XYZ file of C-alpha atoms in Angstrom:
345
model
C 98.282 68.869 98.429
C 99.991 72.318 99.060
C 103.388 72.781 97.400
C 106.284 73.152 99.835
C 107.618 76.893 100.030
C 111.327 76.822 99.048
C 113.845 78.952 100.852
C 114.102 82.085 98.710
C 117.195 82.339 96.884
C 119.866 85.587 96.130
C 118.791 86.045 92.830
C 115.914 88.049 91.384
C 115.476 87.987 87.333
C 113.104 88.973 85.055
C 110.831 86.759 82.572
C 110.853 87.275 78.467
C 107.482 87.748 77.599
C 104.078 87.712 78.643
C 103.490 83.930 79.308
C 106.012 81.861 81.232
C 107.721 79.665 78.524
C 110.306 76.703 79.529
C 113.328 78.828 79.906
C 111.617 80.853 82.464
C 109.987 78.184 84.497
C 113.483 76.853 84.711
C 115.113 79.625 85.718
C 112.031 80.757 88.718
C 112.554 77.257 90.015
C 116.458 76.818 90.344
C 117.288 77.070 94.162
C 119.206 80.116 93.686
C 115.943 82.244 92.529
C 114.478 84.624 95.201
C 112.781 87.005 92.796
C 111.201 87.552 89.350
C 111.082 90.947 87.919
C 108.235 92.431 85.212
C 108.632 95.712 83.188
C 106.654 96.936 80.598
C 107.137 94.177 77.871
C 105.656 91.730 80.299
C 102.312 93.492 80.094
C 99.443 94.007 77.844
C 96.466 93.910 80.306
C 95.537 93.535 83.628
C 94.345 89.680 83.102
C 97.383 89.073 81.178
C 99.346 90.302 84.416
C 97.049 88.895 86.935
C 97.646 85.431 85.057
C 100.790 86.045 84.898
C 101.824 86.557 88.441
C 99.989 83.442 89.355
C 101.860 81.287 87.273
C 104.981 82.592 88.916
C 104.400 81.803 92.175
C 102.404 78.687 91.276
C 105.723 77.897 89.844
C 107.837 79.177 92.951
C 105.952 79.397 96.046
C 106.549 82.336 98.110
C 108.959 84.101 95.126
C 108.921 87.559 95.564
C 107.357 89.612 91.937
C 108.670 93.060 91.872
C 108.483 95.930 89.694
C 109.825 99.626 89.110
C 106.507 101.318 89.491
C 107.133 104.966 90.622
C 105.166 106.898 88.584
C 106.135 109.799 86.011
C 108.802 108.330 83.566
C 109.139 105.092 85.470
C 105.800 103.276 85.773
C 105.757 99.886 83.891
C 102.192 99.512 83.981
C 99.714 102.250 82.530
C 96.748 101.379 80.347
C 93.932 99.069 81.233
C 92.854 100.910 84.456
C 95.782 101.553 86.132
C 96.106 104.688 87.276
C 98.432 107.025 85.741
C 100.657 108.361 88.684
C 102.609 111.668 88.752
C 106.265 112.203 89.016
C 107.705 112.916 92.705
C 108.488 116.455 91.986
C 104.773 117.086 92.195
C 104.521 115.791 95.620
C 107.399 118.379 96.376
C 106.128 121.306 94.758
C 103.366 120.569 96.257
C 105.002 120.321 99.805
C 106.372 123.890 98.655
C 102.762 125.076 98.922
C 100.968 122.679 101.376
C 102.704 120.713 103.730
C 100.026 118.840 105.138
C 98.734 118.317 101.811
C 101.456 117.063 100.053
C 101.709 114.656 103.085
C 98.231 113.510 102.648
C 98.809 113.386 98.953
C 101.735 111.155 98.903
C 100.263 108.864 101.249
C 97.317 108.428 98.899
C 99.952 107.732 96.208
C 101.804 105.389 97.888
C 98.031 103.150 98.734
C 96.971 103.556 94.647
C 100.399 102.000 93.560
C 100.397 99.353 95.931
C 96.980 98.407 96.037
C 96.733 97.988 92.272
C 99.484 96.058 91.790
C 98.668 93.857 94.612
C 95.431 93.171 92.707
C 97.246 91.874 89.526
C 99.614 89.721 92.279
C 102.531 91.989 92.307
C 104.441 91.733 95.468
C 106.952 94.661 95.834
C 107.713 98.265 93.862
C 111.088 99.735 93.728
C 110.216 103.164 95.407
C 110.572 105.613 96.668
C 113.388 107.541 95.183
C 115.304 109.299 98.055
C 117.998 111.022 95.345
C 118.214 114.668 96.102
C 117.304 116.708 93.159
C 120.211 118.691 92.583
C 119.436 119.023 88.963
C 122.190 117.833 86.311
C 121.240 114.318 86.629
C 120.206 112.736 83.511
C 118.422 109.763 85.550
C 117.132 110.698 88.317
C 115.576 114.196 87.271
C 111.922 114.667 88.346
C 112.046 110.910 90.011
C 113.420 112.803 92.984
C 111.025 114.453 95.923
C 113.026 117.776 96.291
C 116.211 119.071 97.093
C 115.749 119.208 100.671
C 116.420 115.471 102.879
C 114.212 116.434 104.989
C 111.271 116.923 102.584
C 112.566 113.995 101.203
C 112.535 111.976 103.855
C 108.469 113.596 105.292
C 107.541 112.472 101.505
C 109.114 108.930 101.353
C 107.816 108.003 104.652
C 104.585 109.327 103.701
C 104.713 106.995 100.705
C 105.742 103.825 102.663
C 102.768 104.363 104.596
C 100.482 104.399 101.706
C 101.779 101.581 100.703
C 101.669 99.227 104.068
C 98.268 100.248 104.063
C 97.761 98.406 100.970
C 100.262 95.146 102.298
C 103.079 96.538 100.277
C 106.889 96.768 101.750
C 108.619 99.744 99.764
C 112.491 99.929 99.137
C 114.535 103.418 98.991
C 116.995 103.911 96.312
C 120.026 104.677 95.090
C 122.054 104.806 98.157
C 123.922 106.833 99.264
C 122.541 109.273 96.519
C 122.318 109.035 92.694
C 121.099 112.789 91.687
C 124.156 114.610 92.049
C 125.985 113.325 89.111
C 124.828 113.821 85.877
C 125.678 110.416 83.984
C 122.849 107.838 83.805
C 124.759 104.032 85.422
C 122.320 102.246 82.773
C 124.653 103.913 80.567
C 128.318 105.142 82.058
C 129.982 104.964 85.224
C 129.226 108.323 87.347
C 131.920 109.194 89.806
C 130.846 111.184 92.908
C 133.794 113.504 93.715
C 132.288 114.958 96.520
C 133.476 115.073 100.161
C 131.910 111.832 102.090
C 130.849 114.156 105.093
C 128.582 116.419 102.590
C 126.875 113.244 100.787
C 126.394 111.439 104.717
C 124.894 114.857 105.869
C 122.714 115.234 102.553
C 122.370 112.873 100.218
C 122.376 109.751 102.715
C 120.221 111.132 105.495
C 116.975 110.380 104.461
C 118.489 106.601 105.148
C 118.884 106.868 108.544
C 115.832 109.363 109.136
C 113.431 106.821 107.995
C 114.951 104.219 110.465
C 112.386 101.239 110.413
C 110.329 102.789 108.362
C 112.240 101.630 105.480
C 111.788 97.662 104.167
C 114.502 97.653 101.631
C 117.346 99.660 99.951
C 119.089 99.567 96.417
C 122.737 101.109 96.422
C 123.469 103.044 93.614
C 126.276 102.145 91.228
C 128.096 105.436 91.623
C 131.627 105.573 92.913
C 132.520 107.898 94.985
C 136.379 107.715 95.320
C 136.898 109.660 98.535
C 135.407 107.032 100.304
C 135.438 103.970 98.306
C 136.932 102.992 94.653
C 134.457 100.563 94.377
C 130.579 101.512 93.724
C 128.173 101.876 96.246
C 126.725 98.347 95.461
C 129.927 96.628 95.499
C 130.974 98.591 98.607
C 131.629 96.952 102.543
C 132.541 100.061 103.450
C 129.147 101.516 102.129
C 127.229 98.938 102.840
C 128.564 98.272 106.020
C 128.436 101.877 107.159
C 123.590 101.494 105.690
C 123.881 98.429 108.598
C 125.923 99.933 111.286
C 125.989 103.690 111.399
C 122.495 104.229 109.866
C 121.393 100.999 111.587
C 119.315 99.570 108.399
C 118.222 95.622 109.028
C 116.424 95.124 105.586
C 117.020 93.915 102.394
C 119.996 95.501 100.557
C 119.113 94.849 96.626
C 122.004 95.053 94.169
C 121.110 97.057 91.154
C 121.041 95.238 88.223
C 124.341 93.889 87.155
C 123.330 93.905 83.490
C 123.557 98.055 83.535
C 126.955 99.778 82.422
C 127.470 101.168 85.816
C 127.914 97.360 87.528
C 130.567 96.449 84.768
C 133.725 97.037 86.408
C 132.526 94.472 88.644
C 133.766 92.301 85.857
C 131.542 89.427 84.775
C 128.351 89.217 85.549
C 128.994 86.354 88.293
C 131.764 88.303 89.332
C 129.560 91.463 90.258
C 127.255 88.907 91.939
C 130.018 87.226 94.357
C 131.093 90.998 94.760
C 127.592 92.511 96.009
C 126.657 89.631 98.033
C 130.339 89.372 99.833
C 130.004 93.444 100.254
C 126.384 93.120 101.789
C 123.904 92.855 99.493
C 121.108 90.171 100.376
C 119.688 89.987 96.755
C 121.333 90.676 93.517
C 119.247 91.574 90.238
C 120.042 90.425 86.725
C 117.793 91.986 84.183
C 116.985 91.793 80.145
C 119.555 89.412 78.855
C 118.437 85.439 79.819
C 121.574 84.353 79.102
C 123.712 86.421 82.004
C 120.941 85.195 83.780
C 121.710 81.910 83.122
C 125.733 82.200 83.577
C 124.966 83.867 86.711
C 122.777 80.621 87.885
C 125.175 78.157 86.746
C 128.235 80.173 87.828
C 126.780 81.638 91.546
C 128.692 80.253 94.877
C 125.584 81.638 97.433
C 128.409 81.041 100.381
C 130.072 84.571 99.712
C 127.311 85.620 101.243
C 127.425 87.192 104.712
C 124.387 85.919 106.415
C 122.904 83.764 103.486
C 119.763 82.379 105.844
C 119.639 85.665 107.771
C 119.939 87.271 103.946
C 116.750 84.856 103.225
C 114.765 85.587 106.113
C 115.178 89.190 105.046
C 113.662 88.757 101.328
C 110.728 86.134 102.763
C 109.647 89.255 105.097
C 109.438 91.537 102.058
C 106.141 89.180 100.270
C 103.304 90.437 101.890
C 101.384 88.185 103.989
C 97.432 89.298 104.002
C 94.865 88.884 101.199
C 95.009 91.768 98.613
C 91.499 93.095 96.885
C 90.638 91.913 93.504
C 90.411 94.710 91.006
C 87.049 94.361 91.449
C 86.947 94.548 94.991
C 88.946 97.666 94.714
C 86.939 99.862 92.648
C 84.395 98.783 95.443
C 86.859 100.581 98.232
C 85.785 103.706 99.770
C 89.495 104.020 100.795
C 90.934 103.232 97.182
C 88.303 105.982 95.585
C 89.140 108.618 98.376
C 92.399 108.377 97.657
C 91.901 108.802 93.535
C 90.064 111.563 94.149
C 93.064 112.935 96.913
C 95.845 112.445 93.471
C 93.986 114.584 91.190
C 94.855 117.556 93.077
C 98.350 116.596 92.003
């Protein structure tokens, strides 16, 4: 008898270890779970991953497994045949030499990513970075594309479509923009000083340029006082200015509340009734099990905007056709052509 799909919740969390113990079975199936997150301590091989992605959503029907899965610094998964993928900058000095190239490049990229984690059972990556690289920033660094929004934006879109090609949604971050400011928000709590017309006519424009291109966003937490005292992901104004002015209808993801740049949020259910009332449709609480848990026991979903509309949003992010076995996949003419397309990166 097939398991009834529950409606996904606003909260996506991460596991402990490699195998799904009774903590974290509890946790996947409390109504309020939308999401499970994995990062590199939840992975030794690809049949470790493969098995366990299928005992999430055996556990949760329809949950949606994400990762941060960029390439460069931030790839999660890297041994065991999957393929090691180059920072962003490449694509952009590469775009510097070869536009078409780089285009046809970062397309490529964008199918390898999703088409290998969609043969282990992940769902959804957190990319592409749309931070401008300005330099200073401590975080963001070669993560970014280029310095250019328009680059930025030819590149990004260029990944998305790599990766609908292999079922995958994609999600732009850190809204408005992270790479100006040098302090890492794992860490600290940047502050923006700029002007709000320079960072909407830079930073932000790739947001709007994409239009529906673009599946889902993650605000950054960066304040930027001459707009808003609060940070970007605990921002109406912000977020209501991604829906309205930039006309954005997907999922707006929190960051994760567990980093130093969500704290003056306050508590940890306290930065979760302040996202979701601001606009986010999904908040993210990440290595620490027991926030996790206050924030399930503590969470009133109501403060929500548009908590069905909010749901509809996430369910549209899992992706709906088969995906290849790794097997299948080193089979692909498609997934080959475009291996051979990355090594010129």
């Amino acid at each position: 008898m097939m398991q009834k799909t529950m409606p996904l919740g606003p909260v996506m969390l991460d596991v402990v270890g490699t195998t799904l113990d009774a903590d974290d079975l509890r946790r996947i199936r409390d109504p309020l779970t939308g999401g499970v997150i994995l990062f590199a301590r939840n992975y030794t091989d690809r049949a470790q991953l493969t098995a366990l992605c299928a005992a999430i959503h055996a556990a949760r029907p329809g949950v949606l497994i994400a990762v941060d899965h960029e390439g460069g610094r931030v790839q999660r998964f890297k041994t065991d045949g999957f393929t090691r993928l180059p920072a962003m900058r490449k694509l952009g000095e590469l775009w510097d030499k070869d536009v078409l190239e780089s285009c046809k490049a970062a397309t490529a990229l964008g199918y390898v990513l999703a088409a290998e984690l969609r043969a282990c059972g992940v769902d959804l990556s957190f990319t592409p970075v749309l931070d401008l690289d300005y330099g200073p920033s401590e975080v963001i660094g070669d993560r970014a594309f280029h310095r250019d929004p328009r680059v930025v934006t030819m590149l990004a879109k260029n990944i998305n479509h790599g990766l609908m090609l292999a079922g995958m949604a994609n999600c732009g971050k850190h809204f408005p923009g992270h790479g100006f400011v040098a302090a890492d928000s794992h860490i600290a709590i940047p502050v923006d000083e700029r002007d709000p017309k320079d960072i909407l006519k830079e930073d932000a424009a790739p947001y709007g340029w994409l239009g529906m291109s673009l599946s889902a966003v993650m605000p950054a937490h960066v304040i930027y006082p001459k707009f808003d005292k609060h940070p970007a992901g605990f921002s109406k104004k912000w977020l209501t200015l991604l829906r309205k002015d930039l006309g954005f209808e997907g999922v707006i993801f929190s960051d994760d509340l567990s980093m130093e740049g969500a704290s003056v949020a306050g508590s940890v259910v306290q930065g979760a009734h302040a996202a979701l009332s601001a606009g986010c449709d999904m908040v993210l609480v990440c290595n620490s099990p027991e926030k996790a848990d206050e924030l399930l026991q503590g969470l009133d979903a109501s403060v929500s905007i548009d908590a069905q509309r909010s749901a509809d949003r996430i369910a549209a992010l899992v992706p709906i056709g088969t995906a290849k076995n790794w097997q299948s996949l080193q089979a692909d003419p498609v997934y080959q052509a475009a291996l051979t397309l990355l090594q010129t990166l």
